[in-house]
């Protein structure tokens, strides 16, 4: 359960013990000398986090090194991340993010601005 202290939000760990063990196993495979196995392990680790609605920042807890204005994840990944944090969204935000999930094109600059703002709030 998450708690709020002033403006600081404490969240539970991103991964439970079973999920952490699975990710550790996948990351351990990155040390193989076989290029194909290494690439497959990296892809599987990334897909595992996406399936859980997490980013590497959620798991590692490191600050973003991406310059301001450049999203570090695609808009689709942002939508998925926002939907995974559904309890953190207002009703208006949830309606907006759900509408983007059905969106067939890249969001407009105005939609993207709002999506990034929502994503940064729920991801921090």
Coordinates of C-alpha atoms in Angstrom, one line a residue:
X1 CA 0.0 0.0 0.0
X2 CA 1.3 3.5 -0.9
X3 CA 1.5 6.3 1.5
X4 CA 1.7 10.0 1.0
X5 CA 3.7 12.3 3.2
X6 CA 3.3 15.9 2.1
X7 CA 4.3 15.9 -1.5
X8 CA 6.5 12.8 -1.2
X9 CA 4.9 9.5 -2.3
X10 CA 6.4 6.2 -1.0
X11 CA 5.6 3.3 -3.2
X12 CA 6.0 -0.4 -2.6
X13 CA 8.9 -2.2 -4.3
X14 CA 8.4 -2.4 -8.1
X15 CA 8.9 -6.2 -8.1
X16 CA 7.9 -8.9 -5.8
X17 CA 10.4 -11.7 -4.9
X18 CA 9.3 -14.0 -7.7
X19 CA 9.5 -11.3 -10.3
X20 CA 12.8 -10.1 -9.0
X21 CA 14.2 -13.7 -9.2
X22 CA 13.0 -14.0 -12.8
X23 CA 14.6 -10.7 -13.8
X24 CA 17.8 -11.6 -12.1
X25 CA 17.9 -14.9 -14.1
X26 CA 17.3 -13.0 -17.4
X27 CA 20.0 -10.5 -16.6
X28 CA 22.4 -13.2 -15.6
X29 CA 22.1 -14.5 -19.2
X30 CA 23.6 -11.2 -20.5
X31 CA 27.0 -12.5 -19.6
X32 CA 27.0 -15.3 -22.2
X33 CA 29.5 -15.3 -25.0
X34 CA 26.8 -16.1 -27.5
X35 CA 25.5 -12.9 -29.2
X36 CA 22.1 -14.3 -30.0
X37 CA 21.5 -15.5 -26.4
X38 CA 22.6 -12.2 -25.1
X39 CA 20.3 -10.3 -27.4
X40 CA 17.4 -12.6 -26.6
X41 CA 18.0 -12.2 -22.8
X42 CA 18.0 -8.4 -23.1
X43 CA 14.9 -8.4 -25.1
X44 CA 13.1 -10.8 -22.7
X45 CA 14.1 -8.7 -19.7
X46 CA 12.7 -5.5 -21.4
X47 CA 9.5 -7.3 -22.5
X48 CA 9.1 -8.7 -18.9
X49 CA 9.2 -5.1 -17.5
X50 CA 6.8 -3.8 -20.1
X51 CA 4.3 -6.6 -19.4
X52 CA 4.4 -5.5 -15.7
X53 CA 3.9 -1.9 -16.7
X54 CA 7.3 -0.9 -15.4
X55 CA 10.3 0.9 -16.7
X56 CA 14.0 0.3 -15.9
X57 CA 13.8 3.5 -13.8
X58 CA 11.1 1.8 -11.7
X59 CA 13.3 -1.2 -11.1
X60 CA 16.7 0.5 -10.6
X61 CA 15.4 3.8 -9.1
X62 CA 18.0 5.9 -11.0
X63 CA 17.2 9.5 -12.1
X64 CA 16.6 10.0 -15.8
X65 CA 19.6 11.0 -17.8
X66 CA 17.5 11.7 -20.9
X67 CA 17.6 15.5 -21.8
X68 CA 14.4 17.3 -21.1
X69 CA 11.9 17.2 -23.9
X70 CA 13.0 13.8 -25.2
X71 CA 10.8 10.9 -24.0
X72 CA 12.8 7.9 -22.9
X73 CA 9.9 5.6 -23.8
X74 CA 7.5 5.5 -26.7
X75 CA 4.1 7.0 -26.3
X76 CA 2.5 3.5 -26.4
X77 CA 4.8 2.4 -23.4
X78 CA 3.7 5.6 -21.6
X79 CA 0.1 4.8 -22.2
X80 CA 0.7 1.2 -20.9
X81 CA 2.6 2.6 -17.9
X82 CA -0.2 5.0 -17.1
X83 CA -2.8 2.4 -17.3
X84 CA -0.8 0.1 -15.0
X85 CA -0.9 2.9 -12.5
X86 CA -4.6 3.3 -12.8
X87 CA -5.2 4.1 -9.1
X88 CA -2.9 7.2 -9.5
X89 CA -5.0 8.7 -12.3
X90 CA -7.9 11.1 -12.0
X91 CA -11.1 10.1 -13.8
X92 CA -10.3 12.7 -16.5
X93 CA -6.7 11.3 -16.9
X94 CA -8.0 7.7 -17.0
X95 CA -10.5 8.6 -19.8
X96 CA -7.8 10.4 -21.8
X97 CA -5.2 7.6 -21.4
X98 CA -7.8 4.9 -22.3
X99 CA -8.8 6.9 -25.4
X100 CA -5.1 7.0 -26.5
X101 CA -5.0 3.2 -26.1
X102 CA -7.5 3.0 -28.9
X103 CA -5.7 5.7 -30.9
X104 CA -4.4 4.6 -34.3
X105 CA -1.9 7.4 -35.0
X106 CA 0.8 9.2 -33.1
X107 CA -0.7 11.6 -30.5
X108 CA -0.9 15.3 -31.4
X109 CA 1.7 17.6 -29.7
X110 CA -0.9 18.7 -27.2
X111 CA -2.0 15.1 -26.4
X112 CA 1.7 14.1 -26.1
X113 CA 2.4 17.0 -23.7
X114 CA -0.5 15.9 -21.4
X115 CA 0.5 12.2 -21.7
X116 CA 4.1 13.0 -20.7
X117 CA 3.0 15.1 -17.8
X118 CA 0.7 12.2 -16.5
X119 CA 3.4 9.6 -17.1
X120 CA 6.1 11.6 -15.3
X121 CA 3.8 12.1 -12.3
X122 CA 2.8 8.4 -12.0
X123 CA 6.3 7.2 -12.8
X124 CA 8.1 9.3 -10.1

